Amino acid sequence: GGNNDEVASGPYDTFTFRVVDDLLLSSRDTYVATMSVLPNKHLPVFVPDPTTFTIVNTTTVMISVIQNTDKTFYIMGSSATSTTYNIRFMSIPASGDLFYDLCGFDEGCVSDPVYKADFLVSDITNNKAFKFTYRPATNVYGDKAAQFNFVINDPNGDSTIVTVIINIIHVNQIPKFVPLTYASFDMDQP
């Protein structure tokens, strides 16, 4: 089996054999089996930035966001066989908004929303981080308040799915002044 795009490479080995049944009777013909080694497709990998993410395990990372405050973070991939990689979003946050910087890593660029699952940010220079911003929904907070999934992609295929868990830290809100209204009463009226 195998994909048609896989090309066999050495070392090769062959052996001969005969077919034997359960009564130990063997075939007259001798058969030749040839083995070859298929190349290993090195899939791309996600390279988590420890200054951006808390690493939970090999497929899950976490970021902490302050309530009602945008959080910038960077996603980086690495491909063993390509000069570029892609980031494909498998899901987007159900709460809040995710944006990507059109210039990748440079400051001061315009951001566009990652607006749907299967969204692709493509042709990122290999081993270079790409800038994203998460904007929490107004007044939402809590552990695991949002999450999304992505893969790093190159011509060899997809990395394992990475889950990003977003914890939103509650901030005590500034009190608001609300003027009281009074009704006047005439105490002489019955």
Coordinates of N, CA, C and O in Angstrom, one line a residue:
G1 N 0.8 -1.2 0.0 CA 0.0 0.0 0.0 C 0.9 1.2 0.0 O 2.0 1.2 -0.2
G2 N 0.2 2.4 0.2 CA 1.0 3.6 0.2 C 0.4 4.6 -0.8 O -0.4 4.2 -1.7
N3 N 0.8 5.8 -0.7 CA 0.3 6.8 -1.7 C 1.1 6.7 -3.0 O 2.2 6.4 -3.0
N4 N 0.4 7.1 -4.0 CA 1.1 7.1 -5.3 C 2.2 8.1 -5.4 O 3.1 8.0 -6.2
D5 N 2.2 9.2 -4.6 CA 3.2 10.2 -4.6 C 4.5 9.8 -3.8 O 5.5 10.5 -3.9
E6 N 4.5 8.7 -3.2 CA 5.6 8.2 -2.4 C 6.5 7.5 -3.4 O 6.1 6.6 -4.1
V7 N 7.8 7.8 -3.3 CA 8.8 7.1 -4.2 C 9.6 6.2 -3.4 O 10.2 6.7 -2.4
A8 N 9.8 5.0 -3.8 CA 10.6 4.0 -3.0 C 12.0 4.4 -3.2 O 12.5 4.9 -4.2
S9 N 12.8 4.2 -2.1 CA 14.2 4.4 -2.2 C 14.9 3.2 -1.4 O 14.3 2.5 -0.7
G10 N 16.2 3.1 -1.7 CA 16.9 2.0 -1.0 C 17.0 2.1 0.4 O 16.4 3.1 1.0
P11 N 17.5 1.2 1.2 CA 18.0 0.0 0.6 C 16.9 -1.0 0.2 O 15.8 -1.0 0.8
Y12 N 17.2 -1.8 -0.8 CA 16.2 -2.8 -1.3 C 16.7 -4.1 -0.7 O 17.9 -4.4 -0.5
D13 N 15.7 -5.0 -0.5 CA 16.1 -6.4 -0.1 C 15.1 -7.3 -0.8 O 13.9 -6.9 -1.1
T14 N 15.5 -8.5 -1.1 CA 14.6 -9.5 -1.7 C 14.8 -10.8 -0.9 O 15.9 -11.1 -0.3
F15 N 13.8 -11.6 -1.0 CA 13.9 -13.0 -0.5 C 13.0 -13.9 -1.2 O 12.0 -13.4 -1.9
T16 N 13.3 -15.2 -1.2 CA 12.4 -16.1 -1.9 C 11.7 -17.0 -0.9 O 12.1 -17.2 0.2
F17 N 10.5 -17.4 -1.3 CA 9.7 -18.2 -0.4 C 8.8 -19.2 -1.2 O 8.6 -19.0 -2.4
R18 N 8.3 -20.2 -0.5 CA 7.2 -21.1 -1.1 C 6.0 -21.0 -0.1 O 6.2 -20.7 1.1
V19 N 4.9 -21.3 -0.6 CA 3.7 -21.3 0.2 C 3.5 -22.7 0.7 O 3.6 -23.7 0.0
V20 N 3.2 -22.7 2.1 CA 3.0 -24.0 2.7 C 1.6 -24.0 3.4 O 1.2 -23.0 4.0
D21 N 0.9 -25.1 3.2 CA -0.4 -25.2 3.7 C -0.4 -25.8 5.1 O 0.7 -26.2 5.6
D22 N -1.6 -26.0 5.8 CA -1.6 -26.5 7.1 C -1.2 -28.0 7.2 O -0.9 -28.5 8.3
L23 N -1.1 -28.7 6.1 CA -0.6 -30.1 6.1 C 0.9 -30.1 5.8 O 1.4 -31.2 5.5
L24 N 1.5 -29.0 5.7 CA 2.9 -28.8 5.4 C 3.3 -29.2 4.0 O 4.5 -29.6 3.7
L25 N 2.4 -29.1 3.1 CA 2.7 -29.4 1.7 C 3.0 -28.0 1.1 O 2.3 -27.0 1.3
S26 N 4.1 -28.0 0.4 CA 4.6 -26.7 -0.2 C 4.3 -26.6 -1.7 O 4.2 -27.6 -2.3
S27 N 4.3 -25.4 -2.1 CA 4.0 -25.1 -3.5 C 5.3 -25.5 -4.3 O 6.4 -25.6 -3.8
R28 N 5.1 -25.8 -5.6 CA 6.2 -26.2 -6.5 C 7.0 -24.9 -6.8 O 8.2 -24.9 -7.0
D29 N 6.2 -23.8 -7.0 CA 6.9 -22.6 -7.4 C 7.5 -21.9 -6.2 O 7.0 -21.9 -5.1
T30 N 8.6 -21.2 -6.6 CA 9.2 -20.3 -5.6 C 8.9 -18.9 -6.0 O 8.9 -18.5 -7.1
Y31 N 8.5 -18.1 -5.0 CA 8.2 -16.7 -5.2 C 9.2 -15.8 -4.7 O 10.0 -16.1 -3.7
V32 N 9.4 -14.6 -5.3 CA 10.3 -13.6 -4.9 C 9.6 -12.4 -4.3 O 8.7 -11.9 -5.0
A33 N 10.0 -12.0 -3.2 CA 9.4 -10.8 -2.6 C 10.5 -9.7 -2.5 O 11.6 -10.0 -2.1
T34 N 10.2 -8.5 -2.9 CA 11.1 -7.4 -2.9 C 10.6 -6.4 -2.0 O 9.4 -6.0 -2.0
M35 N 11.5 -5.9 -1.1 CA 11.1 -4.9 -0.2 C 11.8 -3.6 -0.5 O 13.0 -3.6 -0.9
S36 N 11.2 -2.5 -0.3 CA 11.8 -1.2 -0.4 C 11.4 -0.3 0.7 O 10.4 -0.6 1.4
V37 N 12.1 0.8 0.9 CA 11.8 1.7 2.0 C 11.2 2.9 1.4 O 11.8 3.5 0.5
L38 N 10.0 3.3 1.9 CA 9.4 4.5 1.5 C 9.9 5.7 2.3 O 10.2 5.5 3.5
P39 N 10.0 6.9 1.7 CA 10.6 8.0 2.5 C 9.6 8.4 3.6 O 8.4 8.2 3.5
N40 N 10.2 8.9 4.7 CA 9.4 9.4 5.8 C 8.9 10.8 5.5 O 9.7 11.7 5.2
K41 N 7.6 11.0 5.5 CA 7.1 12.3 5.3 C 7.2 13.1 6.6 O 6.5 12.8 7.6
H42 N 8.1 14.0 6.7 CA 8.2 14.8 7.9 C 7.1 15.9 7.9 O 7.2 16.8 7.2
L43 N 6.2 15.7 8.9 CA 5.1 16.6 9.0 C 5.6 17.9 9.7 O 6.5 17.8 10.6
P44 N 5.0 19.0 9.4 CA 5.4 20.2 10.1 C 5.0 20.2 11.6 O 4.1 19.3 12.0
V45 N 5.5 21.0 12.4 CA 5.2 21.0 13.8 C 5.0 22.5 14.3 O 5.5 23.4 13.7
F46 N 4.2 22.6 15.4 CA 3.9 23.8 16.1 C 5.1 24.0 17.0 O 5.4 23.1 17.8
V47 N 5.6 25.2 17.1 CA 6.7 25.5 18.0 C 6.2 26.6 19.0 O 6.1 27.8 18.7
P48 N 5.7 26.1 20.2 CA 5.1 27.1 21.1 C 6.1 28.0 21.7 O 7.2 27.6 22.1
D49 N 5.8 29.3 21.8 CA 6.6 30.3 22.4 C 6.3 30.4 23.9 O 5.2 30.7 24.3
P50 N 7.3 30.0 24.8 CA 7.0 30.0 26.2 C 6.7 31.4 26.8 O 6.1 31.5 27.9
T51 N 7.0 32.4 26.1 CA 6.7 33.8 26.6 C 5.2 34.1 26.3 O 4.7 35.1 26.8
T52 N 4.6 33.4 25.3 CA 3.3 33.6 24.9 C 2.3 32.6 25.6 O 1.2 33.0 26.0
F53 N 2.7 31.4 25.5 CA 1.8 30.3 25.9 C 2.3 29.6 27.2 O 3.5 29.5 27.4
T54 N 1.4 29.1 28.0 CA 1.6 28.1 29.0 C 1.4 26.8 28.4 O 0.3 26.5 27.8
I55 N 2.4 25.9 28.4 CA 2.3 24.6 27.7 C 1.7 23.6 28.7 O 2.2 23.4 29.7
V56 N 0.5 23.1 28.2 CA -0.3 22.2 29.0 C 0.2 20.7 28.7 O 0.5 20.0 29.6
N57 N 0.3 20.4 27.5 CA 0.9 19.1 27.0 C 1.3 19.3 25.5 O 1.3 20.5 25.1
T58 N 1.6 18.3 24.8 CA 2.2 18.4 23.5 C 1.2 18.9 22.5 O 1.6 19.4 21.4
T59 N -0.1 18.9 22.8 CA -1.1 19.4 21.8 C -2.0 20.5 22.4 O -3.0 20.9 21.7
T60 N -1.8 20.9 23.6 CA -2.6 22.0 24.2 C -1.7 23.0 24.9 O -0.8 22.7 25.6
V61 N -2.1 24.3 24.6 CA -1.4 25.4 25.2 C -2.5 26.4 25.7 O -3.6 26.3 25.4
M62 N -2.0 27.3 26.6 CA -3.0 28.2 27.2 C -2.5 29.6 27.2 O -1.2 29.8 27.3
I63 N -3.3 30.6 27.0 CA -3.0 32.0 27.2 C -3.9 32.6 28.2 O -5.1 32.2 28.3
S64 N -3.4 33.6 28.9 CA -4.2 34.4 29.9 C -4.4 35.8 29.3 O -3.5 36.4 28.8
V65 N -5.6 36.2 29.4 CA -6.0 37.5 28.8 C -6.7 38.3 29.9 O -7.5 37.7 30.7
I66 N -6.4 39.6 30.0 CA -7.1 40.4 31.0 C -8.5 40.8 30.4 O -8.6 41.2 29.3
Q67 N -9.5 40.7 31.2 CA -10.9 41.1 30.8 C -10.9 42.4 30.1 O -10.3 43.4 30.5
N68 N -11.6 42.4 29.0 CA -11.9 43.6 28.2 C -10.6 44.2 27.6 O -10.5 45.4 27.3
T69 N -9.5 43.4 27.4 CA -8.2 43.9 26.9 C -7.7 42.9 25.8 O -7.7 41.7 26.0
D70 N -7.3 43.5 24.7 CA -6.7 42.7 23.6 C -5.5 42.0 24.1 O -4.7 42.6 24.8
K71 N -5.2 40.8 23.6 CA -4.0 40.1 23.9 C -3.3 39.7 22.6 O -3.9 39.0 21.7
T72 N -2.1 40.1 22.4 CA -1.3 39.7 21.2 C -0.5 38.5 21.6 O 0.1 38.4 22.6
F73 N -0.4 37.6 20.6 CA 0.4 36.4 20.8 C 0.9 36.0 19.4 O 0.5 36.5 18.4
Y74 N 1.9 35.0 19.4 CA 2.5 34.6 18.2 C 2.5 33.1 18.0 O 2.6 32.4 19.0
I75 N 2.2 32.7 16.8 CA 2.2 31.2 16.5 C 3.3 31.0 15.5 O 3.5 31.8 14.5
M76 N 4.1 30.0 15.8 CA 5.2 29.7 14.9 C 5.2 28.2 14.5 O 4.9 27.4 15.3
G77 N 5.5 27.9 13.2 CA 5.6 26.5 12.8 C 6.9 26.3 12.2 O 7.7 27.2 12.0
S78 N 7.2 25.0 12.1 CA 8.5 24.6 11.5 C 8.3 23.4 10.5 O 7.6 22.5 10.9
S79 N 8.8 23.6 9.3 CA 8.7 22.5 8.3 C 10.1 22.0 8.0 O 11.1 22.8 7.8
A80 N 10.3 20.7 8.0 CA 11.6 20.1 7.7 C 11.9 20.1 6.2 O 13.1 20.0 5.8
T81 N 10.9 20.3 5.4 CA 11.1 20.1 4.0 C 10.6 21.3 3.1 O 10.8 21.3 1.9
S82 N 10.1 22.4 3.7 CA 9.6 23.5 3.0 C 10.1 24.8 3.5 O 10.5 24.9 4.7
T83 N 10.2 25.9 2.7 CA 10.6 27.2 3.2 C 9.5 28.0 3.8 O 9.7 29.1 4.3
T84 N 8.3 27.5 3.6 CA 7.1 28.2 4.1 C 6.2 27.2 4.8 O 6.3 26.0 4.6
Y85 N 5.3 27.7 5.6 CA 4.2 26.9 6.2 C 3.0 27.7 6.3 O 3.0 28.9 6.0
N86 N 1.9 27.0 6.6 CA 0.5 27.7 6.7 C 0.0 27.4 8.1 O 0.4 26.4 8.7
I87 N -0.9 28.2 8.5 CA -1.7 28.0 9.7 C -3.1 27.8 9.3 O -3.7 28.8 8.7
R88 N -3.7 26.7 9.6 CA -5.1 26.4 9.2 C -5.9 26.3 10.5 O -5.6 25.4 11.3
F89 N -6.9 27.1 10.7 CA -7.7 27.1 11.9 C -8.8 26.1 11.7 O -9.6 26.1 10.8
M90 N -8.9 25.1 12.6 CA -9.9 24.1 12.6 C -11.1 24.6 13.3 O -12.2 24.1 12.9
S91 N -11.0 25.5 14.2 CA -12.1 26.1 14.9 C -11.7 27.5 15.3 O -10.5 27.8 15.4
I92 N -12.7 28.3 15.6 CA -12.4 29.7 16.1 C -13.1 29.9 17.4 O -14.0 29.1 17.8
P93 N -12.7 30.9 18.2 CA -13.3 31.1 19.5 C -14.8 31.3 19.4 O -15.2 32.1 18.6
A94 N -15.6 30.7 20.3 CA -17.0 30.9 20.3 C -17.4 32.2 21.0 O -18.4 32.8 20.8
S95 N -16.4 32.7 21.8 CA -16.6 33.9 22.5 C -15.4 34.8 22.2 O -14.3 34.4 22.3
G96 N -15.6 36.0 21.8 CA -14.5 37.0 21.5 C -14.2 36.8 20.0 O -14.8 36.1 19.3
D97 N -13.1 37.6 19.6 CA -12.7 37.7 18.2 C -11.2 37.4 18.1 O -10.4 37.8 19.0
L98 N -10.8 36.8 17.0 CA -9.4 36.5 16.7 C -9.0 37.2 15.5 O -9.8 37.1 14.5
F99 N -7.9 37.9 15.5 CA -7.4 38.7 14.4 C -6.0 38.2 14.0 O -5.3 37.8 14.9
Y100 N -5.7 38.3 12.7 CA -4.3 38.1 12.3 C -3.7 39.3 11.7 O -4.4 40.1 11.1
D101 N -2.5 39.6 11.9 CA -1.8 40.8 11.4 C -1.4 40.5 9.9 O -0.7 39.5 9.7
L102 N -1.8 41.4 9.0 CA -1.5 41.2 7.6 C -0.1 41.2 7.3 O 0.4 40.7 6.3
C103 N 0.7 41.8 8.1 CA 2.2 41.8 7.9 C 2.9 40.7 8.7 O 4.1 40.6 8.6
G104 N 2.2 39.9 9.4 CA 2.8 38.8 10.1 C 3.4 39.1 11.4 O 2.8 38.9 12.4
F105 N 4.6 39.7 11.4 CA 5.3 39.9 12.7 C 5.5 41.4 12.9 O 5.7 41.9 14.0
D106 N 5.4 42.2 11.9 CA 5.7 43.6 12.0 C 4.7 44.4 12.7 O 3.5 44.0 12.7
E107 N 5.1 45.4 13.4 CA 4.2 46.2 14.2 C 3.5 47.2 13.3 O 4.0 47.6 12.3
G108 N 2.3 47.7 13.7 CA 1.6 48.8 13.0 C 0.9 48.4 11.8 O 0.5 49.2 11.0
C109 N 0.7 47.1 11.6 CA 0.0 46.7 10.4 C -1.5 46.5 10.7 O -1.9 46.4 11.8
V110 N -2.3 46.4 9.6 CA -3.7 46.3 9.7 C -4.0 44.8 10.1 O -3.3 43.9 9.6
S111 N -5.0 44.6 10.9 CA -5.4 43.2 11.3 C -6.7 42.9 10.6 O -7.6 43.7 10.4
D112 N -6.9 41.6 10.3 CA -8.1 41.1 9.7 C -8.6 40.0 10.6 O -7.9 39.3 11.2
P113 N -10.0 39.8 10.6 CA -10.5 38.7 11.5 C -10.3 37.3 10.9 O -10.3 37.1 9.7
V114 N -10.0 36.4 11.8 CA -10.1 35.0 11.5 C -11.6 34.6 11.7 O -12.0 34.5 12.9
Y115 N -12.3 34.6 10.7 CA -13.8 34.6 10.8 C -14.5 33.3 10.7 O -15.7 33.2 10.9
K116 N -13.8 32.2 10.4 CA -14.5 30.9 10.2 C -13.5 29.8 10.4 O -12.3 30.0 10.3
A117 N -14.0 28.6 10.7 CA -13.2 27.4 10.8 C -12.7 27.1 9.4 O -13.3 27.5 8.4
D118 N -11.6 26.5 9.3 CA -10.9 26.2 8.0 C -10.3 27.4 7.4 O -9.9 27.4 6.2
F119 N -10.1 28.5 8.1 CA -9.5 29.7 7.7 C -8.0 29.4 7.6 O -7.4 28.8 8.4
L120 N -7.4 29.9 6.5 CA -5.9 29.6 6.2 C -5.1 30.9 6.2 O -5.5 31.8 5.4
V121 N -4.1 31.0 7.0 CA -3.1 32.0 6.8 C -1.9 31.3 6.2 O -1.3 30.4 6.7
S122 N -1.5 31.8 5.0 CA -0.6 31.0 4.1 C 0.7 31.7 3.9 O 0.9 32.9 4.0
D123 N 1.7 30.8 3.4 CA 3.0 31.2 3.0 C 3.8 32.0 4.0 O 4.3 33.1 3.7
I124 N 3.8 31.5 5.2 CA 4.6 32.1 6.3 C 6.0 31.6 6.2 O 6.2 30.4 6.0
T125 N 7.0 32.5 6.3 CA 8.4 32.0 6.3 C 8.7 31.0 7.4 O 8.3 31.2 8.5
N126 N 9.3 29.9 7.0 CA 9.6 28.8 7.9 C 10.3 29.3 9.1 O 11.2 30.1 9.0
N127 N 9.9 28.8 10.3 CA 10.5 29.2 11.6 C 10.4 30.6 12.0 O 11.2 31.1 12.7
K128 N 9.4 31.3 11.4 CA 9.2 32.7 11.7 C 7.8 32.8 12.4 O 6.8 32.2 11.9
A129 N 7.7 33.5 13.5 CA 6.4 33.6 14.2 C 5.4 34.5 13.4 O 5.9 35.5 12.7
F130 N 4.1 34.3 13.6 CA 3.1 35.1 13.0 C 2.2 35.7 14.1 O 1.8 35.0 15.0
K131 N 1.9 37.0 13.9 CA 1.2 37.7 15.0 C -0.3 37.6 14.9 O -0.9 37.8 13.8
F132 N -0.9 37.3 16.1 CA -2.4 37.2 16.2 C -2.8 38.1 17.4 O -2.0 38.3 18.3
T133 N -4.1 38.5 17.4 CA -4.6 39.2 18.6 C -6.0 38.6 18.9 O -6.8 38.3 18.0
Y134 N -6.2 38.3 20.2 CA -7.5 37.9 20.7 C -8.1 39.0 21.4 O -7.5 39.6 22.3
R135 N -9.4 39.3 21.1 CA -10.2 40.3 21.8 C -11.3 39.7 22.5 O -12.2 39.1 21.8
P136 N -11.3 39.6 23.8 CA -12.4 39.0 24.5 C -13.7 39.7 24.3 O -13.7 40.9 24.1
A137 N -14.8 39.0 24.4 CA -16.1 39.6 24.4 C -16.2 40.5 25.7 O -15.7 40.2 26.7
T138 N -17.0 41.6 25.5 CA -17.1 42.5 26.6 C -17.6 41.9 27.9 O -18.6 41.2 27.9
N139 N -16.9 42.1 29.0 CA -17.2 41.7 30.3 C -17.3 40.2 30.5 O -17.8 39.7 31.5
V140 N -16.8 39.4 29.6 CA -16.7 38.0 29.8 C -15.4 37.6 30.5 O -14.3 38.2 30.2
Y141 N -15.4 36.7 31.4 CA -14.2 36.3 32.1 C -14.4 34.8 32.6 O -15.5 34.3 32.7
G142 N -13.3 34.2 33.0 CA -13.3 32.9 33.5 C -12.3 32.0 32.9 O -11.7 32.3 31.9
D143 N -12.0 30.9 33.6 CA -11.1 29.9 33.1 C -11.7 29.2 32.0 O -12.9 28.9 32.0
K144 N -11.0 28.9 30.9 CA -11.5 28.2 29.7 C -12.7 29.0 29.1 O -13.6 28.4 28.7
A145 N -12.6 30.3 29.1 CA -13.7 31.2 28.6 C -13.8 31.0 27.1 O -14.9 31.3 26.6
A146 N -12.8 30.6 26.4 CA -12.8 30.5 25.0 C -11.7 29.5 24.6 O -10.7 29.3 25.4
Q147 N -11.8 29.0 23.4 CA -10.7 28.2 22.9 C -10.8 28.1 21.4 O -11.8 28.4 20.8
F148 N -9.7 27.7 20.7 CA -9.7 27.5 19.3 C -8.6 26.4 19.0 O -7.8 26.1 19.8
N149 N -8.7 25.9 17.7 CA -7.8 24.8 17.3 C -7.2 25.2 16.0 O -7.8 25.8 15.1
F150 N -6.0 24.8 15.8 CA -5.3 25.0 14.5 C -4.3 23.9 14.2 O -4.0 23.1 15.1
V151 N -3.8 23.8 13.0 CA -2.7 22.9 12.6 C -1.7 23.8 11.8 O -2.1 24.8 11.2
I152 N -0.5 23.3 11.9 CA 0.6 23.9 11.0 C 0.5 23.0 9.8 O 0.5 21.7 9.9
N153 N 0.6 23.5 8.6 CA 0.4 22.8 7.3 C 1.6 23.1 6.4 O 2.0 24.3 6.3
D154 N 2.1 22.1 5.7 CA 3.0 22.3 4.6 C 2.7 21.3 3.5 O 1.7 20.5 3.6
P155 N 3.5 21.2 2.4 CA 3.1 20.2 1.4 C 3.1 18.8 1.8 O 2.4 18.0 1.2
N156 N 3.7 18.4 2.9 CA 3.7 17.1 3.4 C 2.4 16.7 4.2 O 2.1 15.6 4.5
G157 N 1.7 17.7 4.6 CA 0.4 17.5 5.4 C 0.3 18.4 6.6 O 0.9 19.5 6.7
D158 N -0.5 17.9 7.5 CA -0.8 18.7 8.7 C -0.1 18.2 9.9 O 0.1 17.0 10.1
S159 N 0.2 19.1 10.8 CA 0.8 18.7 12.2 C -0.4 18.1 13.0 O -1.5 18.1 12.5
T160 N -0.1 17.7 14.2 CA -1.2 17.4 15.1 C -2.0 18.6 15.4 O -1.5 19.7 15.3
I161 N -3.3 18.4 15.7 CA -4.2 19.5 16.0 C -3.7 20.1 17.4 O -3.5 19.4 18.4
V162 N -3.6 21.5 17.4 CA -3.2 22.2 18.6 C -4.4 22.9 19.1 O -5.1 23.6 18.4
T163 N -4.7 22.8 20.4 CA -5.8 23.5 21.1 C -5.2 24.6 21.9 O -4.3 24.4 22.7
V164 N -5.8 25.8 21.7 CA -5.4 27.0 22.5 C -6.6 27.3 23.5 O -7.7 27.6 23.0
I165 N -6.3 27.2 24.8 CA -7.3 27.5 25.8 C -7.1 28.9 26.2 O -6.0 29.3 26.5
I166 N -8.2 29.7 26.3 CA -8.0 31.1 26.7 C -8.7 31.3 28.1 O -9.9 31.1 28.2
N167 N -7.9 31.7 29.0 CA -8.4 32.1 30.4 C -8.5 33.6 30.4 O -7.5 34.3 30.1
I168 N -9.6 34.1 30.8 CA -9.8 35.5 30.9 C -9.9 35.9 32.3 O -10.7 35.5 33.1
I169 N -8.9 36.8 32.7 CA -8.8 37.2 34.1 C -9.8 38.3 34.4 O -9.8 39.4 33.7
H170 N -10.6 38.1 35.4 CA -11.6 39.1 35.9 C -10.9 40.4 36.4 O -9.9 40.3 37.2
V171 N -11.4 41.5 36.0 CA -10.9 42.8 36.6 C -12.1 43.5 37.2 O -13.2 43.6 36.6
N172 N -11.9 44.0 38.4 CA -13.0 44.7 39.1 C -13.3 45.9 38.3 O -12.4 46.7 37.9
Q173 N -14.5 46.1 37.9 CA -14.9 47.2 37.1 C -15.0 48.5 37.9 O -15.4 48.5 39.0
I174 N -14.7 49.6 37.2 CA -14.8 50.9 37.9 C -16.3 51.2 38.2 O -17.2 51.0 37.3
P175 N -16.6 51.6 39.4 CA -18.0 51.9 39.7 C -18.5 53.1 38.9 O -17.8 53.9 38.5
K176 N -19.8 53.0 38.6 CA -20.4 54.1 37.8 C -21.3 54.9 38.7 O -22.0 54.4 39.6
F177 N -21.3 56.2 38.5 CA -22.1 57.1 39.2 C -23.5 57.1 38.6 O -23.7 57.3 37.4
V178 N -24.5 56.8 39.4 CA -25.9 56.8 38.9 C -26.6 57.8 39.8 O -26.8 57.6 41.0
P179 N -27.1 58.9 39.2 CA -27.8 59.9 40.1 C -29.1 59.3 40.5 O -29.8 58.6 39.8
L180 N -29.4 59.6 41.7 CA -30.7 59.2 42.3 C -31.8 60.3 41.9 O -31.5 61.5 41.9
T181 N -33.0 59.8 41.7 CA -34.1 60.7 41.5 C -35.0 60.7 42.7 O -35.2 59.7 43.3
Y182 N -35.5 61.9 43.0 CA -36.4 62.0 44.1 C -37.7 62.5 43.7 O -37.8 63.3 42.8
A183 N -38.7 62.0 44.3 CA -40.1 62.5 44.1 C -40.4 63.4 45.2 O -40.1 63.2 46.4
S184 N -41.0 64.6 44.9 CA -41.4 65.5 46.0 C -42.8 65.2 46.4 O -43.7 64.9 45.6
F185 N -43.0 65.3 47.7 CA -44.3 65.1 48.3 C -44.7 66.3 49.0 O -43.9 67.0 49.7
D186 N -46.0 66.6 48.9 CA -46.5 67.8 49.7 C -47.1 67.1 50.9 O -48.1 66.4 50.9
M187 N -46.5 67.4 52.1 CA -46.9 66.8 53.3 C -48.3 67.3 53.8 O -48.9 66.6 54.6
D188 N -48.7 68.4 53.3 CA -50.0 69.0 53.7 C -51.2 68.3 53.0 O -52.3 68.6 53.3
Q189 N -50.9 67.6 52.0 CA -52.0 67.0 51.2 C -52.4 65.7 51.9 O -51.5 64.9 52.4
P190 N -53.7 65.4 52.0 CA -54.2 64.2 52.7 C -53.9 63.0 51.8 O -53.7 62.9 50.7

